[in-house]
mmCIF file of C-alpha atoms in Angstrom:
data_model
loop_
_atom_site.group_PDB
_atom_site.id
_atom_site.type_symbol
_atom_site.label_atom_id
_atom_site.label_comp_id
_atom_site.label_asym_id
_atom_site.label_seq_id
_atom_site.Cartn_x
_atom_site.Cartn_y
_atom_site.Cartn_z
ATOM 1 C CA UNK A 1 -0.952 10.477 87.186
ATOM 2 C CA UNK A 2 -2.151 12.862 85.301
ATOM 3 C CA UNK A 3 -2.243 16.446 85.172
ATOM 4 C CA UNK A 4 -4.900 18.756 86.735
ATOM 5 C CA UNK A 5 -7.332 19.561 84.333
ATOM 6 C CA UNK A 6 -9.788 22.621 85.511
ATOM 7 C CA UNK A 7 -13.955 22.835 84.031
ATOM 8 C CA UNK A 8 -15.668 25.649 84.377
ATOM 9 C CA UNK A 9 -19.232 26.655 83.255
ATOM 10 C CA UNK A 10 -22.189 28.276 83.821
ATOM 11 C CA UNK A 11 -25.536 27.307 83.399
ATOM 12 C CA UNK A 12 -29.450 28.930 83.705
ATOM 13 C CA UNK A 13 -31.104 28.242 87.100
ATOM 14 C CA UNK A 14 -34.505 26.282 86.691
ATOM 15 C CA UNK A 15 -35.961 27.707 90.163
ATOM 16 C CA UNK A 16 -36.635 31.174 91.159
ATOM 17 C CA UNK A 17 -33.615 31.813 93.437
ATOM 18 C CA UNK A 18 -35.404 33.133 97.533
ATOM 19 C CA UNK A 19 -34.009 31.668 100.598
ATOM 20 C CA UNK A 20 -36.619 28.911 100.807
ATOM 21 C CA UNK A 21 -34.527 27.549 97.625
ATOM 22 C CA UNK A 22 -31.840 27.179 99.616
ATOM 23 C CA UNK A 23 -32.648 24.741 101.349
ATOM 24 C CA UNK A 24 -35.056 23.309 98.710
ATOM 25 C CA UNK A 25 -32.261 22.955 95.875
ATOM 26 C CA UNK A 26 -29.426 24.003 97.094
ATOM 27 C CA UNK A 27 -28.528 21.930 100.087
ATOM 28 C CA UNK A 28 -28.733 19.334 98.673
ATOM 29 C CA UNK A 29 -26.006 20.379 96.122
ATOM 30 C CA UNK A 30 -23.694 20.907 99.169
ATOM 31 C CA UNK A 31 -23.909 18.583 100.680
ATOM 32 C CA UNK A 32 -24.207 16.126 97.251
ATOM 33 C CA UNK A 33 -20.815 17.361 96.070
ATOM 34 C CA UNK A 34 -18.763 17.619 99.468
ATOM 35 C CA UNK A 35 -19.589 13.693 99.851
ATOM 36 C CA UNK A 36 -18.636 12.451 96.897
ATOM 37 C CA UNK A 37 -15.987 14.582 95.637
ATOM 38 C CA UNK A 38 -13.448 14.005 97.652
ATOM 39 C CA UNK A 39 -13.882 10.334 97.199
ATOM 40 C CA UNK A 40 -13.176 10.998 93.178
ATOM 41 C CA UNK A 41 -10.477 13.472 93.575
ATOM 42 C CA UNK A 42 -12.237 16.543 92.630
ATOM 43 C CA UNK A 43 -12.254 20.111 93.834
ATOM 44 C CA UNK A 44 -14.243 23.423 93.171
ATOM 45 C CA UNK A 45 -16.452 26.379 93.596
ATOM 46 C CA UNK A 46 -19.868 26.387 92.876
ATOM 47 C CA UNK A 47 -21.623 30.296 92.509
ATOM 48 C CA UNK A 48 -24.852 30.975 92.076
ATOM 49 C CA UNK A 49 -25.730 34.742 91.678
ATOM 50 C CA UNK A 50 -28.763 35.955 88.858
ATOM 51 C CA UNK A 51 -30.366 33.467 88.436
ATOM 52 C CA UNK A 52 -27.533 31.916 87.067
ATOM 53 C CA UNK A 53 -24.616 28.295 88.064
ATOM 54 C CA UNK A 54 -21.215 28.855 87.263
ATOM 55 C CA UNK A 55 -19.415 26.232 88.693
ATOM 56 C CA UNK A 56 -15.388 25.562 88.710
ATOM 57 C CA UNK A 57 -14.562 21.096 89.034
ATOM 58 C CA UNK A 58 -11.341 20.592 89.740
ATOM 59 C CA UNK A 59 -8.841 16.503 89.381
ATOM 60 C CA UNK A 60 -7.306 14.271 86.987
ATOM 61 C CA UNK A 61 -9.206 14.028 83.801
ATOM 62 C CA UNK A 62 -10.979 11.182 83.859
ATOM 63 C CA UNK A 63 -12.587 12.304 87.273
ATOM 64 C CA UNK A 64 -13.894 15.404 86.580
ATOM 65 C CA UNK A 65 -14.743 14.759 83.286
ATOM 66 C CA UNK A 66 -16.653 11.975 85.705
ATOM 67 C CA UNK A 67 -18.277 15.015 87.833
ATOM 68 C CA UNK A 68 -19.313 16.825 84.612
ATOM 69 C CA UNK A 69 -20.869 13.935 83.142
ATOM 70 C CA UNK A 70 -23.730 13.028 86.384
ATOM 71 C CA UNK A 71 -24.108 16.985 86.816
ATOM 72 C CA UNK A 72 -25.303 17.847 83.196
ATOM 73 C CA UNK A 73 -28.681 15.937 83.313
ATOM 74 C CA UNK A 74 -29.979 17.617 86.646
ATOM 75 C CA UNK A 75 -32.897 19.350 86.670
ATOM 76 C CA UNK A 76 -32.286 22.118 88.844
ATOM 77 C CA UNK A 77 -30.302 23.864 86.110
ATOM 78 C CA UNK A 78 -30.458 24.040 82.380
ATOM 79 C CA UNK A 79 -28.466 26.078 78.893
ATOM 80 C CA UNK A 80 -24.893 24.466 80.521
ATOM 81 C CA UNK A 81 -22.030 26.150 78.703
ATOM 82 C CA UNK A 82 -18.574 25.066 79.249
ATOM 83 C CA UNK A 83 -16.092 28.459 79.371
ATOM 84 C CA UNK A 84 -13.335 26.778 79.265
ATOM 85 C CA UNK A 85 -11.207 23.261 80.463
ATOM 86 C CA UNK A 86 -8.102 22.148 80.053
ATOM 87 C CA UNK A 87 -4.987 21.672 82.170
ATOM 88 C CA UNK A 88 -3.952 24.139 84.902
ATOM 89 C CA UNK A 89 -0.283 24.105 86.751
ATOM 90 C CA UNK A 90 -1.804 23.795 90.191
ATOM 91 C CA UNK A 91 -5.646 23.020 92.278
ATOM 92 C CA UNK A 92 -7.124 26.621 93.349
ATOM 93 C CA UNK A 93 -9.124 24.924 95.522
ATOM 94 C CA UNK A 94 -6.928 21.989 96.953
ATOM 95 C CA UNK A 95 -8.577 22.742 100.237
ATOM 96 C CA UNK A 96 -12.499 22.401 99.284
ATOM 97 C CA UNK A 97 -15.282 19.474 98.058
ATOM 98 C CA UNK A 98 -17.372 22.184 96.671
ATOM 99 C CA UNK A 99 -16.690 25.851 98.608
ATOM 100 C CA UNK A 100 -19.720 28.200 97.074
ATOM 101 C CA UNK A 101 -20.473 31.872 96.862
ATOM 102 C CA UNK A 102 -23.916 33.389 96.778
ATOM 103 C CA UNK A 103 -23.965 36.128 94.814
ATOM 104 C CA UNK A 104 -27.465 36.164 95.808
ATOM 105 C CA UNK A 105 -26.661 37.192 99.233
ATOM 106 C CA UNK A 106 -24.764 39.971 98.453
ATOM 107 C CA UNK A 107 -27.628 41.978 96.493
#
């Protein structure tokens, strides 16, 4: 078994952040991630705030790479910047198929 990897990126949302966007754009992202990630051994968290996404993906290198490859072309975001990637000693989100933090709700 390979070491646990983490990939962190941020990107710009391509839609206006409104309460309706939560239903139209965010809910489908979370539903898909929460369904597919456990099957592929991926965990992590998605953050949304001030028109930006930040996501942390964890798992073995191949699983994280495949997940990120599927995420890149998603039209709901653009201007993707990888902040960091590499091995970690342990998962920060071992029980989360995809956690979600909505910074828009706290402003």
